Amino acid sequence: METTRPTEDWNNPPVRREENKKVLAGVLGIVLGGFGVHKFVLGYTQEGIIQLVVTLVTCGMGSLIGFVEGIIYLTKTDEDFYQTYQVGKKGWF
């Protein structure tokens, strides 16, 4: 007769549904927000191109949008960020 050992669930990290890109998108939004890199990381290609064009047309003033978005990303909780920007696909702010 074979005996089974109890599983050690406390030692296993929780499994995420999908990678949370909060920190990466937030830092890139602050550092390279004018180029829309944080949008491309989240999979928002159209919004990233718009961000880049706005920054070029406004001679760099459009990069403030990326800076503000980076701060917003980093101040949200992990779950709130995931639900809002990765599941809900909210493109702006």
PDB file of C-alpha atoms in Angstrom:
ATOM      1  CA  MET A   1       0.000   0.000   0.000  1.00  0.00           C
ATOM      2  CA  GLU A   2       1.382   3.360  -1.032  1.00  0.00           C
ATOM      3  CA  THR A   3       1.240   6.326   1.334  1.00  0.00           C
ATOM      4  CA  THR A   4       0.812   9.854   0.129  1.00  0.00           C
ATOM      5  CA  ARG A   5       2.559  12.837   1.623  1.00  0.00           C
ATOM      6  CA  PRO A   6       0.671  16.008   2.401  1.00  0.00           C
ATOM      7  CA  THR A   7       1.317  18.733  -0.107  1.00  0.00           C
ATOM      8  CA  GLU A   8       3.221  21.790   0.978  1.00  0.00           C
ATOM      9  CA  ASP A   9       1.014  24.477  -0.495  1.00  0.00           C
ATOM     10  CA  TRP A  10       2.531  27.152   1.737  1.00  0.00           C
ATOM     11  CA  ASN A  11       5.805  26.814  -0.182  1.00  0.00           C
ATOM     12  CA  ASN A  12       4.335  27.336  -3.661  1.00  0.00           C
ATOM     13  CA  PRO A  13       4.018  30.848  -5.061  1.00  0.00           C
ATOM     14  CA  PRO A  14       0.529  31.862  -6.152  1.00  0.00           C
ATOM     15  CA  VAL A  15      -0.177  31.292  -9.826  1.00  0.00           C
ATOM     16  CA  ARG A  16      -1.078  34.486 -11.685  1.00  0.00           C
ATOM     17  CA  ARG A  17      -3.499  34.423 -14.568  1.00  0.00           C
ATOM     18  CA  GLU A  18      -1.173  36.616 -16.593  1.00  0.00           C
ATOM     19  CA  GLU A  19       1.995  38.553 -15.889  1.00  0.00           C
ATOM     20  CA  ASN A  20       1.317  41.869 -14.170  1.00  0.00           C
ATOM     21  CA  LYS A  21       3.269  44.580 -15.964  1.00  0.00           C
ATOM     22  CA  LYS A  22       2.557  47.363 -13.474  1.00  0.00           C
ATOM     23  CA  VAL A  23       6.098  48.237 -12.400  1.00  0.00           C
ATOM     24  CA  LEU A  24       7.592  47.963 -15.893  1.00  0.00           C
ATOM     25  CA  ALA A  25       4.843  50.091 -17.464  1.00  0.00           C
ATOM     26  CA  GLY A  26       4.990  52.615 -14.621  1.00  0.00           C
ATOM     27  CA  VAL A  27       8.753  53.133 -14.785  1.00  0.00           C
ATOM     28  CA  LEU A  28       8.730  53.310 -18.581  1.00  0.00           C
ATOM     29  CA  GLY A  29       5.861  55.806 -18.425  1.00  0.00           C
ATOM     30  CA  ILE A  30       7.891  58.063 -16.153  1.00  0.00           C
ATOM     31  CA  VAL A  31      11.215  57.713 -17.994  1.00  0.00           C
ATOM     32  CA  LEU A  32      10.147  57.276 -21.643  1.00  0.00           C
ATOM     33  CA  GLY A  33       6.499  58.326 -21.501  1.00  0.00           C
ATOM     34  CA  GLY A  34       6.772  60.693 -24.433  1.00  0.00           C
ATOM     35  CA  PHE A  35       7.679  57.862 -26.752  1.00  0.00           C
ATOM     36  CA  GLY A  36       4.667  55.780 -25.674  1.00  0.00           C
ATOM     37  CA  VAL A  37       6.827  52.818 -24.666  1.00  0.00           C
ATOM     38  CA  HIS A  38       4.606  52.063 -21.675  1.00  0.00           C
ATOM     39  CA  LYS A  39       1.634  51.762 -24.046  1.00  0.00           C
ATOM     40  CA  PHE A  40       3.465  49.304 -26.286  1.00  0.00           C
ATOM     41  CA  VAL A  41       4.419  47.175 -23.245  1.00  0.00           C
ATOM     42  CA  LEU A  42       0.755  46.906 -22.281  1.00  0.00           C
ATOM     43  CA  GLY A  43      -0.209  45.969 -25.846  1.00  0.00           C
ATOM     44  CA  TYR A  44      -1.813  49.296 -26.798  1.00  0.00           C
ATOM     45  CA  THR A  45      -0.145  49.834 -30.169  1.00  0.00           C
ATOM     46  CA  GLN A  46      -2.567  52.473 -31.463  1.00  0.00           C
ATOM     47  CA  GLU A  47      -2.355  54.489 -28.223  1.00  0.00           C
ATOM     48  CA  GLY A  48       1.449  54.225 -28.271  1.00  0.00           C
ATOM     49  CA  ILE A  49       1.622  55.655 -31.777  1.00  0.00           C
ATOM     50  CA  ILE A  50      -0.773  58.458 -30.824  1.00  0.00           C
ATOM     51  CA  GLN A  51       1.374  59.251 -27.768  1.00  0.00           C
ATOM     52  CA  LEU A  52       4.491  59.427 -29.931  1.00  0.00           C
ATOM     53  CA  VAL A  53       2.837  61.705 -32.506  1.00  0.00           C
ATOM     54  CA  VAL A  54       1.435  64.019 -29.805  1.00  0.00           C
ATOM     55  CA  THR A  55       4.885  64.332 -28.247  1.00  0.00           C
ATOM     56  CA  LEU A  56       6.486  65.141 -31.596  1.00  0.00           C
ATOM     57  CA  VAL A  57       3.807  67.671 -32.591  1.00  0.00           C
ATOM     58  CA  THR A  58       3.952  69.466 -29.225  1.00  0.00           C
ATOM     59  CA  CYS A  59       7.772  69.563 -29.170  1.00  0.00           C
ATOM     60  CA  GLY A  60       7.937  67.248 -26.160  1.00  0.00           C
ATOM     61  CA  MET A  61       5.132  68.684 -24.049  1.00  0.00           C
ATOM     62  CA  GLY A  62       3.030  65.572 -24.743  1.00  0.00           C
ATOM     63  CA  SER A  63       5.481  63.547 -22.664  1.00  0.00           C
ATOM     64  CA  LEU A  64       3.772  64.908 -19.548  1.00  0.00           C
ATOM     65  CA  ILE A  65       0.878  62.571 -20.326  1.00  0.00           C
ATOM     66  CA  GLY A  66       3.206  59.567 -20.139  1.00  0.00           C
ATOM     67  CA  PHE A  67       4.755  60.881 -16.925  1.00  0.00           C
ATOM     68  CA  VAL A  68       1.354  61.238 -15.264  1.00  0.00           C
ATOM     69  CA  GLU A  69       0.257  57.805 -16.493  1.00  0.00           C
ATOM     70  CA  GLY A  70       3.432  56.254 -15.078  1.00  0.00           C
ATOM     71  CA  ILE A  71       2.671  57.717 -11.664  1.00  0.00           C
ATOM     72  CA  ILE A  72      -0.940  56.534 -11.870  1.00  0.00           C
ATOM     73  CA  TYR A  73       0.202  53.011 -12.781  1.00  0.00           C
ATOM     74  CA  LEU A  74       2.586  52.808  -9.834  1.00  0.00           C
ATOM     75  CA  THR A  75       0.063  54.101  -7.281  1.00  0.00           C
ATOM     76  CA  LYS A  76      -2.601  51.514  -8.134  1.00  0.00           C
ATOM     77  CA  THR A  77      -2.718  48.182  -6.354  1.00  0.00           C
ATOM     78  CA  ASP A  78      -1.514  45.188  -8.341  1.00  0.00           C
ATOM     79  CA  GLU A  79      -5.003  43.736  -8.703  1.00  0.00           C
ATOM     80  CA  ASP A  80      -6.580  47.087  -9.591  1.00  0.00           C
ATOM     81  CA  PHE A  81      -3.925  47.730 -12.244  1.00  0.00           C
ATOM     82  CA  TYR A  82      -4.354  44.229 -13.659  1.00  0.00           C
ATOM     83  CA  GLN A  83      -8.141  44.501 -13.849  1.00  0.00           C
ATOM     84  CA  THR A  84      -8.125  48.042 -15.271  1.00  0.00           C
ATOM     85  CA  TYR A  85      -5.324  47.994 -17.844  1.00  0.00           C
ATOM     86  CA  GLN A  86      -4.713  44.343 -18.697  1.00  0.00           C
ATOM     87  CA  VAL A  87      -8.183  42.815 -18.452  1.00  0.00           C
ATOM     88  CA  GLY A  88     -10.345  45.891 -19.052  1.00  0.00           C
ATOM     89  CA  LYS A  89      -7.970  47.308 -21.710  1.00  0.00           C
ATOM     90  CA  LYS A  90      -8.395  50.918 -20.582  1.00  0.00           C
ATOM     91  CA  GLY A  91      -6.107  52.820 -22.976  1.00  0.00           C
ATOM     92  CA  TRP A  92      -5.825  56.248 -21.365  1.00  0.00           C
ATOM     93  CA  PHE A  93      -5.447  57.274 -17.727  1.00  0.00           C
TER      94      PHE A  93
END
